[in-house]
């Protein structure tokens, strides 16, 4: 670092720290909550320190879980539409604070401004969804073979919902779980990523405002309905192992899921796992290449490649490869990389140095496997000597081998040529992960085949849009090493509830099912 750049870096860090201070005050967070503690918070924009958060001890964390369980015992008795009213008020708080919270997301994660705001919009959208859901927790009436009997199913609250979230969507993923869990009658205990505690503090403060308004209007939200636990792996393990947490929703790596899943299974708790994604797209001969270029560019480079739905593998038909790939390479060479807070920049920084090193290791392995690498180099940004900005990397490679089959949480796109549609479907599915996928085609048969049982084996399959960027109306999640969990819309609410089957005899006889006779004198 040159003598000239040192004071510029110091000034940039100070400016961001000051802005964080103002934002957190506006969002209702006490200054001591983010200035006193052992967890050091750095912004990836400069690499500078923007806060310090206190790590919770094991005894205190266990106490918070016990309090959440006690809160659940009361909250489960509140009628669902009234629970929905609390979530509606929370949505109002989010709307009022969208600009401040979205800005804080951008600073703490390194997302461009529109993506930071978009994350808060996801929170608002899931609140709207959950409010409607609070009047639609339907069970079925089931045909019964016995006369003068009625059979039905009922859905009841489950208990404490544990939420373990990752850095890349520090508040939206919590909201996906929290909004549904709350209207279903559950309480919440949240362990956010150690890399993004400030947005968690802000979200918790906004939820506290909603609870205060709810209770002032005559509601009955119990103390301890939602808790946040700041800490490392040991706090996550405590949450996973606690007998009074019947469901843990965990977002992170496949390695994390392999650790969490068996521990939950050992005590017969539920696991909602959102794990790795090695997402692919197929560009067919009939694809609209202008549309495809835009779709591929965002899916592969957006959020600096740090989405679980980021496009990482691209199969391009040989008949259009030489016309499409040069255009894509030009987009990679010209995309603007820099501070996400400055208008015009489309790619911000990686979260930290570890992410940069993992990217370089993958690119070295790809090169060793015969791949032709464009981009991937670190970019020097004035005032950000301790940050990790990189040029997104495009790797042309002949076969799907080595690092291509592994998820690297960075902007690397592996591009491969294909000839046969059936063969490329096999290649598409020949990775351990199964989160999101897409095909760009105007051939109806190809599109429908891709969505059919013999097509994509992922939880999300799209046509003429990229794999990245989901709406809350559809259940989000994937298969295979992605974990099988589903969050957000559709019928994902059932994960947060327990089902009972009820049979009511309103007659004067006692017929048994299946014609069984058991007459006693």
C-alpha atoms as one frame of an Amber mdcrd trajectory, in Angstrom:
protein
   0.000   0.000   0.000   1.431   3.343  -1.015   1.893   6.291   1.321  -0.717
   8.180  -0.656  -3.414   5.513  -0.347  -3.157   5.058   3.427  -4.984   8.244
   4.505  -7.573   7.721   1.755  -8.333   4.256   3.118  -8.587   5.634   6.637
 -10.980   8.353   5.473 -13.165   5.897   3.530 -13.374   3.598   6.550 -14.241
   6.471   8.840 -16.922   7.717   6.467 -18.551   4.277   6.283 -18.322   3.758
  10.041 -19.993   7.122  10.544 -22.742   6.254   8.093 -23.325   2.911   9.827
 -23.609   4.781  13.118 -26.287   7.060  11.656 -28.191   4.217  10.020 -28.273
   2.068  13.151 -29.461   5.022  15.225 -32.238   5.628  12.707 -33.165   1.938
  12.819 -33.423   1.989  16.611 -30.276   0.112  17.651 -28.526   1.181  20.835
 -24.980   2.358  20.207 -23.534   0.062  22.868 -24.962  -2.932  20.985 -22.601
  -2.384  18.061 -19.593  -0.697  19.660 -18.818  -3.031  22.553 -17.934  -6.652
  21.915 -15.468  -9.200  20.642 -17.058  -9.911  17.250 -15.351  -7.464  14.882
 -17.527  -6.369  11.956 -15.824  -5.283   8.744 -17.340  -3.875   5.598 -16.148
  -5.654   2.447 -16.306  -2.289   0.665 -13.036  -1.146   2.273 -12.131  -3.962
   4.638 -12.386  -1.495   7.510 -14.034  -2.005  10.893 -17.599  -0.683  11.194
 -18.699  -2.262  14.471 -18.111  -4.644  17.354 -20.838  -6.920  18.659 -20.902
  -8.856  21.912 -20.760 -12.632  21.617 -23.384 -14.450  23.642 -22.363 -17.114
  26.154 -23.709 -20.662  26.140 -25.738 -20.189  29.338 -27.289 -16.968  28.067
 -28.088 -18.587  24.716 -29.756 -21.534  26.431 -31.773 -19.071  28.506 -32.951
 -17.285  25.359 -34.119 -20.607  23.913 -36.004 -21.429  27.103 -37.648 -18.006
  27.003 -38.587 -18.526  23.356 -40.182 -21.851  24.291 -42.199 -20.146  27.019
 -43.255 -17.477  24.516 -44.374 -20.173  22.063 -46.656 -21.703  24.691 -48.586
 -18.425  24.788 -48.259 -17.406  21.138 -49.715 -20.709  19.887 -53.020 -19.760
  21.551 -53.310 -16.470  19.661 -55.637 -16.882  16.634 -53.671 -17.025  13.380
 -55.209 -13.859  11.843 -54.113 -11.939  14.932 -50.625 -13.375  14.557 -50.815
 -12.103  10.988 -51.507  -8.622  12.321 -48.098  -8.598  14.028 -46.441  -9.594
  10.765 -48.418  -6.869   8.958 -47.074  -4.280  11.386 -43.562  -5.608  10.878
 -44.034  -5.177   7.134 -45.022  -1.557   7.766 -41.846  -0.995   9.780 -39.811
  -2.475   6.941 -41.503  -0.211   4.406 -40.779   2.848   6.515 -37.128   1.841
   6.954 -36.451   0.256   3.552 -33.884   2.848   2.475 -31.921   2.702   5.744
 -31.920  -1.086   6.105 -31.183  -1.609   2.406 -28.232   0.771   2.654 -26.947
  -1.096   5.698 -27.175  -4.395   3.798 -25.098  -2.884   0.988 -22.437  -1.663
   3.424 -22.216  -4.844   5.489 -22.376  -7.332   2.591 -21.002  -5.320  -0.340
 -24.111  -5.507  -2.534 -24.902  -2.799  -5.045 -27.577  -0.390  -3.822 -30.440
  -1.856  -5.860 -29.663  -5.337  -4.522 -29.556  -4.096  -0.932 -32.950  -2.469
  -1.404 -34.182  -5.570  -3.212 -33.322  -7.722  -0.228 -35.493  -5.582   2.041
 -38.252  -5.721  -0.560 -38.112  -9.515  -0.277 -38.738  -9.121   3.456 -41.735
  -6.883   2.758 -43.072  -9.313   0.156 -42.892 -12.326   2.485 -44.684 -10.335
   5.186 -47.500  -9.630   2.715 -47.597 -13.319   1.789 -47.674 -14.406   5.429
 -50.467 -11.981   6.349 -52.693 -13.581   3.708 -51.558 -17.021   4.796 -52.677
 -16.330   8.368 -56.264 -16.815   7.167 -55.445 -19.824   4.968 -53.839 -22.467
   7.188 -56.122 -25.024   5.633 -56.569 -28.668   6.557 -58.456 -31.228   4.496
 -61.773 -32.936   5.034 -61.126 -36.565   4.128 -63.612 -39.117   2.834 -64.249
 -41.833   5.394 -65.567 -45.356   4.898 -67.562 -45.229   8.135 -71.055 -43.808
   8.274 -71.809 -40.906  10.605 -68.117 -40.151  10.927 -66.063 -37.190   9.807
 -62.321 -37.368   9.143 -60.138 -34.301   8.760 -56.621 -33.005   9.264 -55.625
 -30.081  11.458 -52.414 -28.045  11.539 -50.954 -26.805  14.826 -47.925 -24.699
  15.834 -44.692 -26.643  16.115 -42.580 -24.749  18.663 -39.350 -22.779  18.630
 -38.021 -22.244  15.103 -34.233 -22.032  15.012 -32.822 -20.019  12.094 -29.157
 -20.117  11.043 -28.502 -17.675   8.204 -25.553 -16.950   5.909 -23.836 -13.648
   5.105 -24.957 -13.264   1.498 -28.645 -12.659   2.280 -28.304 -11.580   5.882
 -31.910 -10.521   6.497 -34.124 -11.817   3.672 -33.590 -15.501   4.479 -34.407
 -14.840   8.133 -37.611 -13.100   7.033 -38.612 -15.986   4.764 -38.559 -18.243
   7.796 -39.686 -15.776  10.441 -42.824 -14.453   8.725 -44.157 -17.951   8.076
 -43.116 -19.320  11.458 -44.819 -16.444  13.292 -48.196 -16.788  11.584 -47.962
 -20.540  12.157 -47.725 -19.876  15.903 -44.018 -20.414  16.524 -41.359 -18.369
  18.284 -37.955 -17.549  16.763 -34.313 -17.934  17.737 -31.884 -16.595  15.137
 -28.154 -17.143  14.798 -26.976 -14.803  12.021 -23.608 -15.044  10.312 -20.740
 -13.644  12.360 -19.898 -11.592   9.246 -23.216  -9.720   9.217 -24.474  -9.039
  12.760 -25.315  -5.366  12.240 -28.172  -6.030   9.833 -29.466  -8.619  12.309
 -29.423  -6.031  15.096 -31.329  -3.607  12.902 -33.913  -6.193  11.866 -34.445
  -7.246  15.472 -34.964  -3.615  16.460 -37.568  -3.118  13.739 -39.365  -6.256
  14.822 -39.334  -4.912  18.384 -41.082  -1.764  17.138 -43.772  -3.918  15.528
 -44.254  -5.915  18.738 -44.616  -2.697  20.742 -47.285  -1.368  18.379 -49.051
  -4.739  18.371 -49.262  -4.897  22.150 -50.255  -1.242  22.487 -53.201  -1.975
  20.178 -54.387  -4.783  22.449 -52.349  -7.683  21.097 -50.587 -10.261  23.224
 -47.108 -10.915  21.856 -45.156 -12.512  24.715 -41.682 -11.460  25.782 -38.975
 -13.516  24.114 -41.023 -14.229  20.988 -37.920 -13.522  18.886 -34.277 -13.699
  19.951 -30.918 -13.159  18.240 -27.817 -15.109  19.266 -24.461 -13.695  18.163
 -21.629 -16.165  18.159 -19.704 -18.815  16.305 -20.114 -22.489  15.612 -20.628
 -23.455  19.242 -23.754 -21.274  19.457 -25.081 -22.859  16.284 -24.441 -26.303
  17.744 -26.280 -25.353  20.920 -29.283 -24.303  18.846 -29.141 -27.509  16.799
 -28.877 -29.737  19.868 -31.440 -28.070  22.123 -34.412 -30.328  22.893 -36.865
 -27.424  22.814 -36.067 -26.457  19.225 -38.113 -28.852  17.066 -37.131 -27.208
  13.764 -33.863 -25.686  12.585 -33.713 -23.906   9.250 -30.049 -23.662   8.270
 -28.613 -21.900   5.228 -24.978 -22.434   4.320 -22.533 -24.858   2.782 -23.087
 -28.540   2.108 -20.408 -29.253   4.715 -22.457 -27.358   7.286 -25.542 -29.338
   6.303 -23.700 -32.619   6.736 -22.898 -31.571  10.298 -26.338 -30.184  11.143
 -28.558 -32.826   9.530 -27.413 -35.894  11.505 -27.445 -33.991  14.804 -31.041
 -32.978  14.266 -31.978 -36.478  13.116 -30.414 -37.972  16.240 -33.084 -36.256
  18.353 -35.837 -36.562  15.702 -35.984 -32.816  15.099 -36.784 -31.341  11.703
 -34.129 -29.931   9.404 -34.861 -27.357   6.731 -31.569 -27.215   4.851 -30.651
 -24.711   2.121 -27.151 -25.715   1.067 -24.830 -25.552  -1.925 -25.802 -24.715
  -5.472 -23.766 -25.384  -8.618 -26.321 -23.975 -10.992 -26.304 -24.381 -14.745
 -27.960 -22.947 -17.836 -28.302 -24.369 -21.316 -28.225 -22.017 -24.325 -30.000
 -23.764 -27.173 -29.717 -22.967 -30.911 -33.060 -21.129 -30.973 -32.299 -18.907
 -27.971 -32.836 -15.153 -28.152 -29.189 -14.233 -27.709 -29.769 -10.640 -26.625
 -32.086 -11.791 -23.860 -29.748 -14.645 -23.011 -26.753 -12.345 -22.667 -28.561
 -10.173 -20.139 -29.871 -13.173 -18.236 -26.500 -14.900 -18.069 -24.635 -11.730
 -17.106 -26.801 -10.988 -14.078 -27.065 -14.603 -12.957 -23.306 -15.156 -13.146
 -21.919 -11.781 -12.002 -24.645 -10.331  -9.754 -23.774 -10.084  -6.045 -20.175
 -10.810  -7.104 -21.138 -14.445  -7.605 -22.111 -14.819  -3.959 -25.669 -16.086
  -4.353 -26.575 -19.707  -3.777 -28.428 -19.441  -7.103 -25.500 -17.858  -8.984
 -24.979 -19.294 -12.466 -21.734 -21.279 -12.407 -21.964 -23.634 -15.414 -23.028
 -22.629 -18.933 -23.613 -25.097 -21.774 -23.751 -23.405 -25.195 -24.759 -25.237
 -28.364 -21.899 -25.593 -30.838 -23.867 -23.870 -33.631 -24.036 -20.562 -31.730
 -20.952 -20.869 -29.520 -18.694 -18.761 -31.720 -21.258 -15.975 -32.022 -22.466
 -15.889 -28.403 -19.407 -16.550 -26.249 -17.313 -13.632 -27.640 -20.176 -11.283
 -26.740 -20.297 -12.762 -23.257 -16.531 -12.377 -22.875 -16.831  -8.737 -23.863
 -19.490  -8.227 -21.186 -17.141  -9.788 -18.638 -14.273  -7.566 -19.698 -16.328
  -4.376 -19.576 -18.589  -4.847 -16.540 -17.993  -2.131 -13.959 -16.360  -3.325
 -10.743 -16.082  -1.004  -7.762 -17.721   0.362  -4.664 -21.319  -0.905  -4.615
 -22.425   2.429  -3.187 -21.371   4.302  -6.329 -23.876   4.435  -9.163 -22.885
   2.602 -12.317 -20.932  -0.177 -10.632 -22.518  -3.588 -11.134 -20.078  -5.808
  -9.257 -18.998  -5.102  -5.702 -16.407  -6.846  -3.542 -16.077 -10.393  -2.298
 -16.986 -10.722   1.347 -13.376 -11.223   2.522  -9.901 -12.524   1.789 -10.882
 -16.149   2.340 -13.412 -15.888  -0.490 -10.739 -14.389  -2.759  -8.273 -17.165
  -1.973 -10.898 -19.840  -2.646 -11.569 -18.224  -6.015  -7.892 -18.235  -6.952
  -7.511 -21.894  -5.964 -10.462 -22.836  -8.190  -9.102 -20.849 -11.138  -5.684
 -22.452 -10.784  -7.330 -25.885 -10.787  -9.391 -24.974 -13.857  -6.308 -23.797
 -15.689  -4.492 -26.997 -14.783  -7.438 -28.945 -16.228  -7.035 -27.167 -19.565
  -9.436 -24.298 -19.032  -8.860 -20.933 -20.698  -9.308 -18.303 -17.990 -10.361
 -14.725 -18.627 -10.567 -12.397 -15.634 -10.369 -13.404 -11.991  -7.664 -10.904
 -11.065  -7.875  -8.667  -8.029  -8.679  -5.033  -8.816  -7.179  -2.164  -6.867
  -9.837   0.309  -5.728  -8.787   3.669  -4.356  -9.486   3.870  -0.632 -10.047
   0.094  -0.348  -6.615  -1.485  -0.003  -7.952  -4.057   2.474 -10.938  -5.053
   0.340 -11.178  -7.817  -2.268 -12.566  -6.640  -5.579 -12.127  -9.041  -8.495
 -12.833  -9.084 -12.186 -15.495 -11.809 -12.746 -13.901 -14.850 -14.340 -15.047
 -16.707 -17.437 -13.446 -20.098 -18.031 -13.817 -21.897 -21.342 -13.289 -25.575
 -20.648 -13.835 -28.680 -22.755 -15.236 -31.026 -20.135 -17.080 -30.868 -16.852
 -14.295 -31.907 -14.542 -12.379 -30.872 -11.429 -13.520 -27.516 -10.014 -16.481
 -27.382 -12.415 -18.305 -29.907 -10.253 -17.744 -27.957  -7.050 -19.373 -24.749
  -5.880 -16.942 -21.864  -5.427 -18.703 -18.901  -3.832 -17.258 -16.337  -6.221
 -17.922 -15.009  -9.751 -16.579 -17.889 -11.841 -18.529 -19.070 -14.884 -17.436
 -22.299 -16.598 -18.480 -22.321 -20.265 -18.736 -25.571 -22.210 -19.826 -26.510
 -25.727 -22.495 -29.120 -26.413 -23.999 -30.825 -29.471 -26.763 -33.193 -28.344
 -29.713 -32.133 -26.166 -30.117 -35.429 -24.328 -26.402 -35.526 -23.605 -26.351
 -31.996 -22.214 -29.249 -32.823 -19.900 -27.115 -35.602 -18.442 -24.191 -33.209
 -18.001 -26.466 -30.628 -16.440 -27.586 -33.126 -13.790 -24.183 -34.753 -13.270
 -23.168 -32.691 -10.235 -23.913 -33.334  -6.546 -25.906 -30.116  -6.110 -29.466
 -29.523  -7.281 -30.667 -26.023  -6.477 -31.479 -23.919  -9.549 -31.285 -24.237
 -13.320 -32.456 -22.700 -16.568 -32.638 -23.131 -20.286 -32.674 -20.434 -22.963
 -34.653 -21.708 -25.933 -37.602 -20.947 -28.195 -38.116 -24.631 -28.940 -41.247
 -25.731 -27.084 -40.152 -29.370 -26.932 -36.801 -28.487 -25.396 -38.397 -26.171
 -22.846 -41.017 -28.687 -21.762 -38.509 -31.541 -21.667 -36.242 -29.449 -19.439
 -39.141 -28.990 -17.001 -40.236 -32.631 -17.182 -39.278 -35.607 -15.046 -36.337
 -36.399 -17.316 -35.159 -32.809 -17.427 -33.559 -30.681 -14.733 -33.196 -32.440
 -11.389 -33.131 -29.149  -9.471 -35.687 -27.646  -7.123 -35.914 -24.584  -9.387
 -36.073 -24.870 -13.180 -36.592 -21.822 -15.394 -37.090 -21.087 -19.077 -35.635
 -17.948 -20.690 -34.546 -16.420 -17.428 -31.427 -17.196 -15.425 -31.340 -19.413
 -12.330 -30.689 -16.469 -10.009 -33.404 -14.346  -8.439 -36.469 -16.024  -6.935
 -39.838 -14.562  -6.000 -41.373 -15.284  -2.609 -44.545 -16.802  -4.101 -42.727
 -19.998  -5.068 -41.148 -22.425  -2.636 -37.378 -21.916  -2.669 -34.945 -24.804
  -2.314 -33.273 -27.714  -4.031 -32.503 -31.413  -4.142 -29.488 -33.696  -3.622
 -26.681 -31.948  -1.723 -28.728 -28.751  -1.649 -30.570 -30.373   1.245 -34.175
 -30.769   0.138 -35.545 -27.854   2.184 -38.202 -25.421   0.980 -38.642 -21.867
   2.224 -40.872 -18.932   1.344 -44.078 -19.426  -0.655 -46.314 -22.209  -1.929
 -47.017 -24.743   0.844 -43.663 -24.286   2.616 -45.661 -23.176   5.691 -46.375
 -26.827   6.478 -42.751 -27.285   7.543 -43.393 -24.944  10.466 -46.454 -26.815
  11.741 -47.428 -30.261  12.937 -50.304 -32.181  11.393 -52.960 -34.172  13.211
 -55.547 -36.456  11.625 -58.892 -36.300  13.420 -61.864 -38.655  13.240 -65.173
 -37.641  14.804 -67.972 -40.157  15.388 -71.276 -38.295  15.604 -73.424 -41.449
  15.438 -74.585 -44.005  18.012 -72.696 -47.044  16.703 -69.005 -47.855  16.554
 -68.094 -49.278  13.138 -64.389 -50.097  12.844 -62.255 -49.370   9.823 -61.454
 -52.096   7.299 -64.503 -54.086   8.452 -62.839 -55.249  11.657 -65.267 -56.841
  14.178 -64.533 -56.584  17.888 -67.792 -57.020  19.781 -67.658 -57.290  23.530
 -70.558 -58.356  25.726
